[in-house]
């Protein structure tokens, strides 16, 4: 049994997978996840703040609730980005960072609901592809980002993070795709990953037989 109290800081920084369970108290002042091998929440837990380090991963088990009264932060830097997998309930708003560098375009999408262009506009220009007219367009200032739509963030100001704040996307998401004849790049739809976690492409293609099981990587670097 972990002897913690409501004022405790729980920090998980092991090098092999760890599980949060059998706690003395289900309330703590903060939860810090540093373990890149992964931490699983197997008990209900309430914390004032939750912070997940770059490249670290937190998984919420089914039927378990993580409550963060002052929010969750998924951190990102040059080494990687934090991951959270929600199979239960998260009662909190979150800030999800994405580390970006200048001198290139970044394909990016929103991992939270109701994020606006303000999440990206501080770093430069934003574009999305409109298949029916075969055009790259700029969304209106302050407009809401569609979590499944892919955007290009052209970073021109400084290297650092762009921050998305809101409720973490979870569960089923859908987007209507278009295929317009007689335009350039017929049927090209730029779609993004709407979740605050990486996608296992092998798992995605296994359950979606209409998708090719091949991934192409595009780079401007020779």
Coordinates of N, CA and C in Angstrom, one line a residue:
X1 N 0.9 -1.2 0.0 CA 0.0 0.0 0.0 C 0.9 1.2 0.0
X2 N 0.6 2.2 -0.9 CA 1.4 3.4 -0.9 C 0.9 4.4 0.2
X3 N 1.7 4.8 1.1 CA 1.4 5.6 2.2 C 1.4 7.1 1.7
X4 N 0.4 7.6 1.1 CA 0.3 8.9 0.7 C -0.9 9.6 1.4
X5 N -0.9 11.0 1.3 CA -1.9 11.8 1.9 C -2.4 12.8 0.8
X6 N -3.4 13.5 1.2 CA -4.0 14.5 0.3 C -3.0 15.6 -0.1
X7 N -2.0 15.8 0.7 CA -0.9 16.8 0.4 C 0.3 16.2 -0.3
X8 N 0.3 14.9 -0.6 CA 1.4 14.2 -1.2 C 1.6 14.6 -2.7
X9 N 2.8 14.5 -3.1 CA 3.2 14.5 -4.6 C 3.5 13.1 -5.0
X10 N 2.8 12.5 -5.9 CA 3.1 11.2 -6.4 C 3.9 11.4 -7.7
X11 N 5.1 10.8 -7.7 CA 5.9 10.9 -8.9 C 6.3 9.5 -9.3
X12 N 6.1 9.2 -10.6 CA 6.5 7.9 -11.2 C 7.5 8.1 -12.2
X13 N 8.7 7.7 -11.9 CA 9.9 7.9 -12.8 C 10.7 6.6 -13.0
X14 N 10.0 5.5 -12.9 CA 10.7 4.2 -13.1 C 11.1 4.0 -14.6
X15 N 11.8 2.9 -14.8 CA 12.3 2.6 -16.2 C 11.5 1.4 -16.7
X16 N 10.7 0.8 -15.9 CA 9.8 -0.2 -16.4 C 8.4 0.2 -16.1
X17 N 7.4 -0.5 -16.7 CA 6.0 -0.1 -16.5 C 5.6 -0.1 -15.1
X18 N 4.8 0.9 -14.7 CA 4.3 1.1 -13.3 C 2.8 1.2 -13.3
X19 N 2.2 0.8 -12.1 CA 0.8 0.9 -11.9 C 0.5 1.7 -10.7
X20 N -0.5 2.6 -10.8 CA -1.0 3.4 -9.6 C -2.2 2.6 -9.1
X21 N -2.0 2.0 -7.9 CA -3.0 1.3 -7.3 C -2.7 1.1 -5.8
X22 N -3.7 0.6 -5.1 CA -3.6 0.3 -3.6 C -3.1 1.5 -2.9
X23 N -3.6 2.7 -3.1 CA -3.2 3.9 -2.5 C -3.8 4.1 -1.1
X24 N -3.1 4.7 -0.2 CA -3.6 5.0 1.1 C -4.7 6.1 1.1
X25 N -4.5 7.0 0.1 CA -5.5 8.1 -0.1 C -5.7 8.3 -1.6
X26 N -6.9 8.5 -2.0 CA -7.2 8.7 -3.5 C -7.1 10.2 -3.8
X27 N -6.6 11.0 -2.9 CA -6.4 12.5 -3.1 C -5.0 12.8 -2.9
X28 N -4.4 13.5 -3.8 CA -3.0 14.0 -3.7 C -2.9 15.4 -4.2
X29 N -1.8 16.1 -3.9 CA -1.7 17.5 -4.4 C -1.3 17.5 -5.8
X30 N -0.5 16.6 -6.3 CA -0.1 16.5 -7.7 C 0.4 15.1 -8.1
X31 N 0.2 14.8 -9.3 CA 0.7 13.6 -9.9 C 1.7 14.0 -11.0
X32 N 2.9 13.4 -11.0 CA 3.9 13.7 -12.0 C 4.3 12.4 -12.6
X33 N 4.2 12.3 -14.0 CA 4.5 11.0 -14.7 C 5.8 11.3 -15.5
X34 N 6.8 10.6 -15.2 CA 8.1 10.8 -15.9 C 8.5 9.5 -16.6
X35 N 7.8 8.4 -16.4 CA 8.2 7.1 -16.9 C 7.8 6.9 -18.3
X36 N 8.9 6.8 -19.2 CA 8.6 6.6 -20.6 C 8.2 5.2 -21.0
X37 N 8.3 4.2 -20.0 CA 7.8 2.9 -20.2 C 6.3 2.8 -20.0
X38 N 5.7 3.8 -19.3 CA 4.3 3.8 -19.2 C 3.8 3.6 -17.7
X39 N 2.8 4.4 -17.3 CA 2.2 4.3 -16.0 C 0.7 4.1 -16.2
X40 N 0.1 3.2 -15.5 CA -1.3 2.8 -15.6 C -2.0 3.2 -14.4
X41 N -3.1 4.0 -14.5 CA -4.0 4.3 -13.3 C -5.0 3.2 -13.2
X42 N -4.9 2.5 -12.1 CA -5.8 1.4 -11.8 C -6.7 1.6 -10.6
X43 N -6.6 2.9 -10.1 CA -7.5 3.3 -9.0 C -8.0 4.7 -9.4
X44 N -9.2 5.1 -8.8 CA -9.6 6.5 -9.0 C -8.7 7.4 -8.2
X45 N -8.4 8.6 -8.8 CA -7.4 9.5 -8.2 C -7.9 10.9 -8.5
X46 N -7.7 11.8 -7.5 CA -8.0 13.2 -7.6 C -6.7 13.9 -7.2
X47 N -6.3 14.8 -8.1 CA -5.1 15.6 -7.8 C -5.4 17.1 -8.2
X48 N -4.7 18.0 -7.6 CA -4.8 19.4 -8.0 C -4.3 19.5 -9.4
X49 N -3.1 19.0 -9.7 CA -2.4 19.1 -11.0 C -1.9 17.8 -11.4
X50 N -1.9 17.5 -12.7 CA -1.3 16.3 -13.3 C -0.3 16.8 -14.4
X51 N 0.9 16.3 -14.3 CA 1.9 16.7 -15.3 C 2.5 15.5 -15.9
X52 N 2.6 15.4 -17.2 CA 3.2 14.2 -17.9 C 4.4 14.7 -18.7
X53 N 5.5 14.1 -18.5 CA 6.7 14.6 -19.1 C 6.8 14.2 -20.6
X54 N 7.6 14.9 -21.4 CA 7.8 14.6 -22.8 C 8.2 13.1 -22.9
X55 N 7.6 12.4 -23.8 CA 7.9 11.0 -24.0 C 7.3 10.0 -23.0
X56 N 6.7 10.5 -21.9 CA 6.1 9.7 -20.9 C 4.7 9.4 -21.3
X57 N 4.1 8.3 -20.7 CA 2.8 7.9 -21.1 C 1.9 7.5 -19.8
X58 N 0.7 8.0 -19.8 CA -0.2 7.6 -18.7 C -1.5 7.0 -19.4
X59 N -1.9 5.8 -18.8 CA -3.1 5.2 -19.3 C -4.1 5.1 -18.2
X60 N -5.3 5.5 -18.5 CA -6.4 5.4 -17.5 C -7.2 4.1 -17.8
X61 N -7.3 3.2 -16.8 CA -8.0 2.0 -17.0 C -9.5 2.2 -17.1
X62 N -10.2 1.2 -17.7 CA -11.6 1.3 -17.8 C -12.3 1.4 -16.4
X63 N -13.3 2.2 -16.3 CA -14.1 2.4 -15.1 C -13.3 3.2 -14.0
X64 N -12.2 3.7 -14.4 CA -11.4 4.5 -13.4 C -11.5 6.0 -13.8
X65 N -11.4 6.9 -12.8 CA -11.6 8.3 -13.0 C -10.3 9.0 -12.5
X66 N -9.8 9.9 -13.4 CA -8.7 10.8 -13.0 C -9.3 12.2 -13.0
X67 N -9.3 12.8 -11.8 CA -9.8 14.2 -11.7 C -8.6 15.1 -11.4
X68 N -8.5 16.2 -12.1 CA -7.4 17.2 -11.9 C -8.1 18.5 -11.8
X69 N -8.2 19.0 -10.5 CA -9.0 20.2 -10.3 C -8.4 21.5 -10.9
X70 N -7.0 21.5 -11.0 CA -6.4 22.6 -11.7 C -5.8 22.3 -13.0
X71 N -6.1 21.1 -13.6 CA -5.8 20.8 -14.9 C -4.6 19.8 -15.1
X72 N -4.6 19.3 -16.3 CA -3.6 18.4 -16.8 C -2.7 19.0 -17.8
X73 N -1.4 18.8 -17.7 CA -0.4 19.3 -18.7 C 0.3 18.2 -19.4
X74 N 0.2 18.1 -20.7 CA 1.0 17.2 -21.5 C 2.2 17.9 -22.1
X75 N 3.4 17.7 -21.6 CA 4.5 18.5 -22.0 C 5.2 17.9 -23.3
X76 N 5.9 18.8 -23.9 CA 6.5 18.5 -25.2 C 7.8 19.3 -25.3
X77 N 8.9 18.6 -25.8 CA 10.1 19.4 -26.1 C 10.8 18.6 -27.2
X78 N 12.1 18.9 -27.5 CA 12.8 18.4 -28.6 C 12.9 16.8 -28.5
X79 N 12.8 16.3 -27.3 CA 12.9 14.9 -27.1 C 11.6 14.1 -27.4
X80 N 10.5 14.7 -27.4 CA 9.2 14.0 -27.6 C 8.1 14.7 -27.0
X81 N 6.9 14.1 -27.0 CA 5.7 14.7 -26.5 C 5.0 13.7 -25.6
X82 N 4.3 14.1 -24.6 CA 3.6 13.3 -23.6 C 2.4 12.6 -24.3
X83 N 2.0 11.5 -23.7 CA 0.9 10.7 -24.3 C 0.0 10.4 -23.1
X84 N -1.4 10.5 -23.3 CA -2.3 10.0 -22.4 C -3.4 9.2 -23.1
X85 N -3.7 8.0 -22.6 CA -4.7 7.1 -23.2 C -5.8 6.9 -22.2
X86 N -7.0 7.3 -22.6 CA -8.1 7.4 -21.7 C -9.1 6.3 -22.0
X87 N -9.1 5.2 -21.2 CA -10.1 4.1 -21.4 C -11.1 4.3 -20.3
X88 N -11.0 5.3 -19.4 CA -12.0 5.5 -18.3 C -12.6 6.9 -18.5
X89 N -12.4 7.7 -17.4 CA -13.0 9.0 -17.4 C -11.9 10.0 -16.9
X90 N -11.8 11.1 -17.6 CA -10.9 12.2 -17.2 C -11.8 13.4 -16.9
X91 N -11.7 13.9 -15.7 CA -12.5 15.0 -15.3 C -11.5 16.2 -15.1
X92 N -11.2 16.9 -16.2 CA -10.2 18.0 -16.1 C -10.2 18.6 -17.5
X93 N -9.7 19.9 -17.4 CA -9.3 20.5 -18.7 C -7.8 20.2 -18.8
X94 N -7.3 20.3 -20.0 CA -5.9 20.0 -20.3 C -5.3 21.0 -21.2
X95 N -4.0 21.1 -21.0 CA -3.1 21.9 -21.9 C -2.2 20.9 -22.6
X96 N -2.2 20.8 -23.9 CA -1.4 19.8 -24.6 C -0.4 20.6 -25.4
X97 N 0.9 20.4 -25.1 CA 2.0 21.1 -25.9 C 2.4 20.3 -27.1
X98 N 2.8 21.0 -28.1 CA 3.5 20.4 -29.3 C 4.7 21.2 -29.6
X99 N 5.9 20.6 -29.5 CA 7.1 21.3 -29.8 C 7.3 21.4 -31.3
X100 N 7.5 22.6 -31.8 CA 7.7 22.9 -33.2 C 9.0 23.7 -33.4
X101 N 9.6 23.6 -34.6 CA 10.8 24.4 -34.9 C 10.6 25.3 -36.1
X102 N 11.4 26.3 -36.2 CA 11.3 27.2 -37.3 C 11.9 26.6 -38.6
X103 N 11.6 27.2 -39.7 CA 12.2 26.8 -40.9 C 11.6 25.6 -41.6
X104 N 10.4 25.2 -41.2 CA 9.7 24.1 -41.9 C 8.2 24.2 -41.6
X105 N 7.4 23.4 -42.3 CA 6.0 23.3 -42.1 C 5.8 22.1 -41.2
X106 N 4.7 22.2 -40.3 CA 4.3 21.1 -39.5 C 2.9 20.7 -39.8
X107 N 2.7 19.4 -40.0 CA 1.3 18.9 -40.1 C 0.8 18.7 -38.7
X108 N -0.3 19.2 -38.4 CA -0.7 19.2 -37.0 C -2.3 19.2 -36.9
X109 N -2.8 18.7 -35.9 CA -4.3 18.8 -35.6 C -4.5 18.9 -34.1
X110 N -5.7 19.3 -33.8 CA -6.0 19.6 -32.4 C -6.4 18.4 -31.6
X111 N -5.7 18.2 -30.4 CA -6.1 17.0 -29.6 C -7.1 17.3 -28.5
X112 N -7.7 18.6 -28.6 CA -8.7 19.0 -27.6 C -9.9 19.5 -28.4
X113 N -11.1 19.6 -27.7 CA -12.3 20.2 -28.4 C -12.2 21.7 -28.2
X114 N -12.8 22.4 -29.2 CA -13.0 23.8 -29.1 C -11.7 24.7 -29.1
X115 N -10.6 24.1 -29.5 CA -9.4 24.9 -29.7 C -9.6 25.8 -30.9
X116 N -9.0 27.0 -30.9 CA -9.1 27.9 -32.0 C -7.8 28.2 -32.7
X117 N -7.8 29.0 -33.7 CA -6.6 29.3 -34.4 C -5.6 29.9 -33.6
X118 N -6.0 30.5 -32.4 CA -5.0 31.2 -31.5 C -4.0 30.2 -31.0
X119 N -4.3 28.9 -31.0 CA -3.3 27.9 -30.6 C -2.1 27.9 -31.5
X120 N -2.3 28.2 -32.7 CA -1.2 28.1 -33.7 C -0.7 29.4 -34.3
X121 N -1.6 30.4 -34.3 CA -1.3 31.7 -35.0 C -0.1 32.4 -34.4
X122 N 0.2 32.2 -33.2 CA 1.4 32.9 -32.6 C 2.7 32.5 -33.1
X123 N 2.7 31.3 -33.8 CA 4.0 30.8 -34.4 C 4.1 31.1 -35.9
X124 N 3.1 31.6 -36.5 CA 3.2 31.9 -37.9 C 1.8 31.7 -38.6
X125 N 1.9 31.2 -39.8 CA 0.7 31.0 -40.7 C 0.1 29.6 -40.5
X126 N -1.3 29.6 -40.8 CA -2.0 28.3 -40.7 C -2.7 28.1 -42.0
X127 N -2.7 26.8 -42.5 CA -3.4 26.5 -43.7 C -4.1 25.2 -43.6
X128 N -5.2 25.0 -44.3 CA -5.8 23.7 -44.5 C -6.2 23.5 -46.0
X129 N -6.4 22.3 -46.4 CA -6.6 22.0 -47.8 C -8.1 21.8 -48.0
X130 N -8.6 22.5 -49.0 CA -10.0 22.5 -49.4 C -10.1 21.7 -50.7
X131 N -10.5 20.4 -50.6 CA -10.4 19.5 -51.8 C -11.4 19.9 -52.9
X132 N -12.6 20.4 -52.6 CA -13.5 20.7 -53.8 C -13.0 21.8 -54.7
X133 N -12.1 22.7 -54.1 CA -11.5 23.8 -55.0 C -10.1 23.6 -55.2
X134 N -9.5 22.6 -54.6 CA -8.1 22.3 -54.8 C -7.2 23.5 -54.3
X135 N -7.5 24.0 -53.2 CA -6.8 25.2 -52.7 C -6.4 25.0 -51.2
X136 N -5.2 25.6 -50.9 CA -4.8 25.8 -49.5 C -5.4 27.1 -49.0
X137 N -6.1 27.0 -48.0 CA -6.8 28.2 -47.4 C -6.4 28.5 -46.0
X138 N -6.5 29.7 -45.6 CA -6.3 30.1 -44.2 C -7.6 30.2 -43.4
X139 N -7.7 29.5 -42.3 CA -8.9 29.6 -41.5 C -9.1 31.0 -40.9
X140 N -10.3 31.4 -40.7 CA -10.6 32.8 -40.2 C -10.0 32.9 -38.8
X141 N -9.5 34.1 -38.4 CA -8.9 34.3 -37.1 C -9.9 34.0 -36.0
X142 N -9.5 33.2 -35.0 CA -10.4 32.9 -33.9 C -11.4 31.8 -34.2
X143 N -11.4 31.2 -35.4 CA -12.3 30.1 -35.7 C -11.9 28.9 -35.0
X144 N -12.8 27.9 -34.8 CA -12.5 26.7 -34.1 C -11.9 25.7 -35.0
X145 N -10.8 25.0 -34.5 CA -10.1 24.0 -35.3 C -10.9 22.7 -35.2
X146 N -11.1 22.1 -36.4 CA -11.8 20.8 -36.4 C -10.8 19.7 -36.0
X147 N -11.1 19.0 -34.9 CA -10.1 18.0 -34.3 C -9.6 17.0 -35.3
X148 N -10.4 16.6 -36.3 CA -9.9 15.6 -37.3 C -9.3 16.2 -38.5
X149 N -9.4 17.5 -38.7 CA -8.8 18.1 -39.9 C -7.3 18.3 -39.7
X150 N -6.5 18.0 -40.7 CA -5.1 18.3 -40.7 C -4.8 19.7 -41.1
X151 N -3.9 20.4 -40.4 CA -3.6 21.8 -40.7 C -2.0 21.8 -40.9
X152 N -1.6 22.8 -41.7 CA -0.2 23.1 -41.8 C 0.1 24.3 -41.0
X153 N 1.0 24.2 -40.0 CA 1.5 25.3 -39.2 C 2.9 25.7 -39.8
X154 N 2.9 26.8 -40.4 CA 4.2 27.3 -41.0 C 4.9 28.2 -39.9
X155 N 5.8 27.7 -39.2 CA 6.5 28.3 -38.1 C 7.5 29.3 -38.6
X156 N 7.3 30.6 -38.3 CA 8.2 31.6 -38.8 C 8.8 32.5 -37.6
X157 N 8.2 32.4 -36.4 CA 8.6 33.3 -35.3 C 9.7 32.7 -34.5
X158 N 9.5 31.6 -33.8 CA 10.5 31.0 -32.9 C 10.2 29.6 -32.6
X159 N 11.3 28.8 -32.4 CA 11.2 27.4 -31.9 C 10.6 27.4 -30.5
X160 N 9.7 26.4 -30.3 CA 9.1 26.3 -29.0 C 7.8 25.5 -29.1
X161 N 6.9 25.7 -28.2 CA 5.7 24.9 -28.2 C 4.5 25.7 -28.6
X162 N 3.5 25.0 -29.3 CA 2.2 25.5 -29.5 C 1.3 24.8 -28.5
X163 N 0.4 25.5 -27.9 CA -0.4 24.9 -26.8 C -1.9 24.8 -27.1
X164 N -2.5 23.7 -27.0 CA -3.9 23.5 -27.2 C -4.6 23.3 -25.8
X165 N -5.6 24.1 -25.5 CA -6.2 24.0 -24.2 C -7.7 23.7 -24.3
X166 N -8.2 22.7 -23.5 CA -9.6 22.4 -23.6 C -9.8 21.0 -23.0
X167 N -10.9 20.3 -23.5 CA -11.2 19.0 -23.1 C -10.5 18.0 -24.0
X168 N -9.8 17.0 -23.5 CA -9.1 16.1 -24.4 C -10.1 15.3 -25.2
X169 N -9.8 15.1 -26.5 CA -10.6 14.3 -27.4 C -10.5 12.9 -27.0
X170 N -11.6 12.2 -27.1 CA -11.7 10.8 -26.7 C -12.8 10.1 -27.5
X171 N -12.8 8.8 -27.7 CA -13.9 8.1 -28.3 C -13.9 8.3 -29.8
X172 N -15.1 7.9 -30.3 CA -15.2 7.9 -31.8 C -15.3 9.3 -32.4
X173 N -14.5 9.5 -33.4 CA -14.6 10.8 -34.1 C -14.8 10.5 -35.6
X174 N -15.5 11.4 -36.3 CA -15.7 11.2 -37.7 C -15.6 12.5 -38.5
X175 N -15.2 12.4 -39.8 CA -15.1 13.5 -40.6 C -15.5 13.1 -42.0
X176 N -16.4 13.9 -42.6 CA -16.9 13.7 -44.0 C -15.8 14.0 -45.0
X177 N -15.4 13.1 -45.8 CA -14.3 13.3 -46.8 C -15.0 13.7 -48.1
X178 N -14.3 14.4 -49.0 CA -14.8 14.7 -50.3 C -14.0 14.2 -51.4
X179 N -14.6 14.0 -52.6 CA -13.9 13.5 -53.8 C -14.5 14.3 -54.9
X180 N -13.9 15.3 -55.5 CA -14.4 16.1 -56.5 C -13.7 15.9 -57.8
X181 N -14.5 15.5 -58.8 CA -13.9 15.2 -60.1 C -13.4 16.5 -60.8
X182 N -12.5 16.4 -61.7 CA -12.0 17.5 -62.5 C -11.3 18.6 -61.7
X183 N -10.7 18.2 -60.6 CA -9.9 19.2 -59.9 C -8.5 18.5 -59.6
X184 N -7.5 19.3 -59.4 CA -6.2 18.8 -59.1 C -6.3 18.0 -57.7
X185 N -5.5 17.0 -57.7 CA -5.5 16.1 -56.4 C -6.8 15.7 -56.0
X186 N -7.6 15.1 -57.0 CA -8.9 14.6 -56.7 C -8.9 13.7 -55.5
X187 N -9.8 13.9 -54.5 CA -9.9 13.1 -53.4 C -8.9 13.2 -52.3
X188 N -8.0 14.2 -52.5 CA -7.0 14.4 -51.4 C -7.6 15.2 -50.2
X189 N -7.6 14.5 -49.1 CA -8.1 15.1 -47.8 C -7.0 15.0 -46.8
X190 N -6.6 16.1 -46.2 CA -5.6 16.1 -45.2 C -6.3 15.9 -43.8
X191 N -6.1 14.7 -43.3 CA -6.8 14.3 -42.0 C -5.8 14.2 -40.9
X192 N -6.1 14.7 -39.7 CA -5.2 14.6 -38.6 C -5.6 13.6 -37.5
X193 N -4.6 13.3 -36.7 CA -4.9 12.5 -35.5 C -5.5 13.3 -34.4
X194 N -6.7 13.1 -34.0 CA -7.4 14.0 -33.0 C -7.1 13.6 -31.6
X195 N -6.3 12.7 -31.3 CA -6.1 12.2 -29.9 C -4.8 12.7 -29.3
X196 N -4.7 12.8 -28.0 CA -3.5 13.2 -27.3 C -2.6 12.0 -27.1
X197 N -2.5 11.1 -28.1 CA -1.7 9.9 -28.1 C -1.3 9.6 -29.5
X198 N -0.2 8.8 -29.7 CA 0.2 8.4 -31.0 C -0.8 7.3 -31.5
X199 N -0.8 7.1 -32.8 CA -1.7 6.0 -33.4 C -0.8 4.8 -33.8
X200 N -1.2 3.6 -33.5 CA -0.5 2.4 -34.0 C -1.1 2.1 -35.3
X201 N -0.4 2.5 -36.4 CA -0.9 2.4 -37.7 C -1.3 0.9 -38.1
X202 N -0.5 0.0 -37.6 CA -0.8 -1.4 -37.9 C -2.2 -1.8 -37.3
X203 N -2.5 -1.3 -36.1 CA -3.8 -1.5 -35.5 C -4.9 -0.8 -36.3
X204 N -4.6 0.4 -36.8 CA -5.6 1.2 -37.5 C -6.0 0.5 -38.8
X205 N -5.0 0.0 -39.6 CA -5.3 -0.6 -40.8 C -5.9 -2.0 -40.7
X206 N -5.7 -2.7 -39.6 CA -6.3 -4.0 -39.3 C -7.8 -3.9 -39.2
X207 N -8.3 -2.9 -38.6 CA -9.7 -2.8 -38.4 C -10.4 -1.9 -39.4
X208 N -9.6 -1.3 -40.3 CA -10.2 -0.4 -41.4 C -9.6 -0.9 -42.7
X209 N -10.3 -1.9 -43.3 CA -9.8 -2.6 -44.4 C -9.7 -1.8 -45.7
X210 N -10.4 -0.6 -45.7 CA -10.4 0.2 -46.8 C -9.1 1.1 -46.9
X211 N -8.3 1.0 -45.8 CA -7.1 1.8 -45.8 C -5.9 1.0 -46.3
X212 N -5.0 1.6 -47.0 CA -3.8 0.9 -47.4 C -2.9 0.7 -46.2
X213 N -2.2 -0.5 -46.0 CA -1.4 -0.7 -44.9 C 0.0 -0.1 -45.0
X214 N 0.1 0.9 -45.8 CA 1.4 1.5 -46.1 C 1.4 3.0 -45.7
X215 N 2.5 3.5 -45.1 CA 2.6 4.9 -44.7 C 3.7 5.5 -45.6
X216 N 3.5 6.7 -46.1 CA 4.5 7.4 -46.8 C 4.9 8.6 -45.9
X217 N 6.2 8.9 -45.9 CA 6.8 10.0 -45.1 C 7.3 11.0 -46.1
X218 N 6.8 12.2 -45.9 CA 7.2 13.3 -46.8 C 8.2 14.2 -46.1
X219 N 9.3 14.6 -46.8 CA 10.2 15.5 -46.2 C 10.8 16.5 -47.2
X220 N 11.1 17.7 -46.8 CA 11.7 18.7 -47.7 C 13.2 18.6 -47.7
X221 N 13.7 17.8 -46.7 CA 15.2 17.6 -46.6 C 15.6 16.6 -47.6
X222 N 16.7 16.9 -48.3 CA 17.2 16.0 -49.3 C 17.6 14.6 -48.7

